[in-house]
PDB file of C-alpha atoms in Angstrom:
ATOM      1  CA  VAL A  19      83.554  87.422 101.026  1.00 92.00           C
ATOM      2  CA  GLN A  20      84.255  89.402 103.946  1.00 95.00           C
ATOM      3  CA  LEU A  21      85.257  93.103 103.618  1.00 97.00           C
ATOM      4  CA  GLN A  22      86.848  94.715 106.949  1.00 96.00           C
ATOM      5  CA  ALA A  23      87.242  98.871 106.201  1.00 96.00           C
ATOM      6  CA  SER A  24      89.106 101.038 109.521  1.00 96.00           C
ATOM      7  CA  GLY A  25      91.371 104.284 109.097  1.00 97.00           C
ATOM      8  CA  GLY A  26      88.510 106.292 110.192  1.00 97.00           C
ATOM      9  CA  GLY A  27      88.469 108.563 113.038  1.00 97.00           C
ATOM     10  CA  LEU A  28      88.441 112.213 113.835  1.00 98.00           C
ATOM     11  CA  VAL A  29      90.746 114.714 112.601  1.00 98.00           C
ATOM     12  CA  GLN A  30      90.138 118.482 111.669  1.00 98.00           C
ATOM     13  CA  ALA A  31      88.936 120.763 109.040  1.00 98.00           C
ATOM     14  CA  GLY A  32      92.286 121.037 106.303  1.00 98.00           C
ATOM     15  CA  GLY A  33      93.963 117.094 107.348  1.00 98.00           C
ATOM     16  CA  SER A  34      94.329 113.827 105.844  1.00 98.00           C
ATOM     17  CA  LEU A  35      92.767 110.561 106.908  1.00 98.00           C
ATOM     18  CA  THR A  36      93.817 107.246 104.828  1.00 98.00           C
ATOM     19  CA  LEU A  37      91.098 104.506 104.813  1.00 98.00           C
ATOM     20  CA  SER A  38      91.469 100.829 103.995  1.00 98.00           C
ATOM     21  CA  CYS A  39      89.536  97.704 102.996  1.00 98.00           C
ATOM     22  CA  LYS A  40      90.925  94.106 103.072  1.00 97.00           C
ATOM     23  CA  VAL A  41      88.779  91.626 100.820  1.00 97.00           C
ATOM     24  CA  SER A  42      88.779  88.718 102.962  1.00 95.00           C
ATOM     25  CA  GLY A  43      87.004  84.537 101.680  1.00 95.00           C
ATOM     26  CA  PRO A  44      86.368  82.917  99.136  1.00 94.00           C
ATOM     27  CA  VAL A  45      86.668  85.989  96.387  1.00 93.00           C
ATOM     28  CA  VAL A  46      88.472  84.411  93.352  1.00 93.00           C
ATOM     29  CA  SER A  47      88.498  88.249  91.168  1.00 94.00           C
ATOM     30  CA  ILE A  48      88.083  90.675  92.085  1.00 96.00           C
ATOM     31  CA  ASN A  49      87.111  93.675  89.513  1.00 96.00           C
ATOM     32  CA  ALA A  50      85.506  97.426  90.016  1.00 97.00           C
ATOM     33  CA  MET A  51      86.771  98.500  94.011  1.00 98.00           C
ATOM     34  CA  ASN A  52      85.307 101.798  94.976  1.00 98.00           C
ATOM     35  CA  TRP A  53      84.311 103.611  98.486  1.00 98.00           C
ATOM     36  CA  TYR A  54      80.661 105.183  99.576  1.00 98.00           C
ATOM     37  CA  ARG A  55      80.100 107.708 101.456  1.00 98.00           C
ATOM     38  CA  GLN A  56      76.320 108.318 103.603  1.00 98.00           C
ATOM     39  CA  THR A  57      75.197 111.052 105.883  1.00 96.00           C
ATOM     40  CA  PRO A  58      72.308 110.518 107.695  1.00 92.00           C
ATOM     41  CA  GLY A  59      69.258 111.036 106.111  1.00 93.00           C
ATOM     42  CA  GLU A  60      70.970 111.153 102.662  1.00 95.00           C
ATOM     43  CA  GLU A  61      71.927 108.276  99.811  1.00 96.00           C
ATOM     44  CA  ARG A  62      74.843 106.641 100.066  1.00 96.00           C
ATOM     45  CA  GLU A  63      76.236 108.907  97.030  1.00 97.00           C
ATOM     46  CA  MET A  64      79.786 107.317  95.432  1.00 97.00           C
ATOM     47  CA  VAL A  65      82.983 108.825  96.024  1.00 98.00           C
ATOM     48  CA  ALA A  66      86.043 107.228  94.176  1.00 98.00           C
ATOM     49  CA  GLY A  67      86.006 103.281  92.353  1.00 98.00           C
ATOM     50  CA  ILE A  68      88.881 101.603  89.988  1.00 98.00           C
ATOM     51  CA  GLY A  69      89.104  98.624  88.091  1.00 97.00           C
ATOM     52  CA  ARG A  70      90.927  95.985  88.048  1.00 94.00           C
ATOM     53  CA  GLY A  71      94.065  98.379  85.623  1.00 94.00           C
ATOM     54  CA  GLY A  72      93.906 100.974  87.763  1.00 95.00           C
ATOM     55  CA  GLU A  73      91.418 103.376  85.645  1.00 97.00           C
ATOM     56  CA  THR A  74      90.153 105.741  88.698  1.00 98.00           C
ATOM     57  CA  ASN A  75      86.916 107.978  88.832  1.00 98.00           C
ATOM     58  CA  TYR A  76      85.884 110.557  90.817  1.00 98.00           C
ATOM     59  CA  GLY A  77      82.804 112.152  92.805  1.00 97.00           C
ATOM     60  CA  GLU A  78      82.941 115.693  91.879  1.00 97.00           C
ATOM     61  CA  SER A  79      82.688 116.883  95.667  1.00 96.00           C
ATOM     62  CA  VAL A  80      86.466 115.284  96.286  1.00 98.00           C
ATOM     63  CA  GLU A  81      88.317 115.614  93.093  1.00 97.00           C
ATOM     64  CA  GLY A  82      91.517 116.007  94.094  1.00 97.00           C
ATOM     65  CA  ARG A  83      91.698 115.599  96.903  1.00 98.00           C
ATOM     66  CA  PHE A  84      90.838 112.124  97.706  1.00 98.00           C
ATOM     67  CA  PHE A  85      92.811 109.529  95.901  1.00 98.00           C
ATOM     68  CA  ILE A  86      92.052 105.785  95.192  1.00 98.00           C
ATOM     69  CA  SER A  87      94.394 102.824  94.846  1.00 98.00           C
ATOM     70  CA  ARG A  88      94.458  99.609  94.708  1.00 97.00           C
ATOM     71  CA  ASP A  89      96.606  96.975  96.289  1.00 96.00           C
ATOM     72  CA  SER A  90      95.674  93.541  93.955  1.00 91.00           C
ATOM     73  CA  LEU A  91      97.930  91.204  94.861  1.00 92.00           C
ATOM     74  CA  ASP A  92      96.353  91.261  99.242  1.00 93.00           C
ATOM     75  CA  ASN A  93      92.692  92.510  96.820  1.00 96.00           C
ATOM     76  CA  MET A  94      92.791  96.186  99.440  1.00 97.00           C
ATOM     77  CA  VAL A  95      91.558  99.138  98.098  1.00 98.00           C
ATOM     78  CA  PHE A  96      92.631 102.908 100.164  1.00 98.00           C
ATOM     79  CA  LEU A  97      91.815 106.296  99.616  1.00 98.00           C
ATOM     80  CA  GLN A  98      93.890 108.740 100.829  1.00 98.00           C
ATOM     81  CA  MET A  99      91.831 111.508 101.766  1.00 98.00           C
ATOM     82  CA  ASN A 100      93.731 114.947 101.249  1.00 98.00           C
ATOM     83  CA  ASN A 101      92.076 118.647 102.586  1.00 98.00           C
ATOM     84  CA  LEU A 102      89.477 117.302 104.322  1.00 98.00           C
ATOM     85  CA  LYS A 103      86.424 119.507 104.942  1.00 98.00           C
ATOM     86  CA  PRO A 104      83.725 118.958 107.799  1.00 97.00           C
ATOM     87  CA  GLU A 105      81.123 118.144 104.465  1.00 97.00           C
ATOM     88  CA  ASP A 106      83.509 115.393 104.421  1.00 98.00           C
ATOM     89  CA  THR A 107      81.793 114.162 107.142  1.00 98.00           C
ATOM     90  CA  ALA A 108      79.791 110.730 107.117  1.00 98.00           C
ATOM     91  CA  VAL A 109      80.187 106.867 107.544  1.00 98.00           C
ATOM     92  CA  TYR A 110      82.346 105.692 104.351  1.00 98.00           C
ATOM     93  CA  TYR A 111      82.098 101.968 103.327  1.00 98.00           C
ATOM     94  CA  CYS A 112      84.451 100.183 101.255  1.00 97.00           C
ATOM     95  CA  ASN A 113      82.274  97.724  97.849  1.00 97.00           C
ATOM     96  CA  VAL A 114      84.335  95.363  95.645  1.00 97.00           C
ATOM     97  CA  PHE A 115      82.394  93.433  91.946  1.00 97.00           C
ATOM     98  CA  ALA A 116      83.990  90.519  92.611  1.00 96.00           C
ATOM     99  CA  PHE A 117      83.276  86.293  91.519  1.00 96.00           C
ATOM    100  CA  SER A 118      82.761  84.197  94.018  1.00 94.00           C
ATOM    101  CA  GLU A 119      82.086  80.190  93.699  1.00 92.00           C
ATOM    102  CA  SER A 120      78.780  80.524  94.888  1.00 91.00           C
ATOM    103  CA  THR A 121      78.014  83.557  94.475  1.00 88.00           C
ATOM    104  CA  ARG A 122      79.143  84.406  90.556  1.00 94.00           C
ATOM    105  CA  TRP A 123      79.763  87.817  89.892  1.00 95.00           C
ATOM    106  CA  ALA A 124      77.920  90.399  93.507  1.00 96.00           C
ATOM    107  CA  HIS A 125      78.815  93.376  94.484  1.00 96.00           C
ATOM    108  CA  PHE A 126      79.956  93.217  98.373  1.00 96.00           C
ATOM    109  CA  TRP A 127      79.843  96.202 101.329  1.00 96.00           C
ATOM    110  CA  GLY A 128      82.221  96.537 104.027  1.00 93.00           C
ATOM    111  CA  GLN A 129      80.622  97.261 107.375  1.00 92.00           C
ATOM    112  CA  GLY A 130      81.959 101.234 107.446  1.00 93.00           C
ATOM    113  CA  THR A 131      84.085 103.282 109.102  1.00 97.00           C
ATOM    114  CA  LEU A 132      83.301 106.889 110.665  1.00 98.00           C
ATOM    115  CA  VAL A 133      84.851 109.913 108.517  1.00 98.00           C
ATOM    116  CA  THR A 134      83.893 113.138 111.790  1.00 98.00           C
ATOM    117  CA  VAL A 135      85.752 116.517 110.481  1.00 98.00           C
ATOM    118  CA  SER A 136      85.164 119.278 112.517  1.00 97.00           C
ATOM    119  CA  SER A 137      86.247 122.772 111.708  1.00 93.00           C
TER     120      SER A 137
END
């Protein structure tokens, strides 16, 4: 199972970006799909998550600015990020809890995509 994240880049404060993550490989079922972020020297923090039924949850610092969605047919998850702030600068990782025949239920991670917000 592979996750490919894209959409990161450089944006000015107040701007918007949309991240995408495609899940490919022998995945049978995907439960939760999440976005995390990490800055140097800090622990990885959860930004947003979406369940199989579409239920969402967000980190306090992004509530009301970021919106997560999923396309279950194409095994994709998206993160719409609005009103970006310099403190949102981080490497963003997609994560899924998925079932494959070889690993059973397990967490899988993408390679990360860098978001840089300039002030």
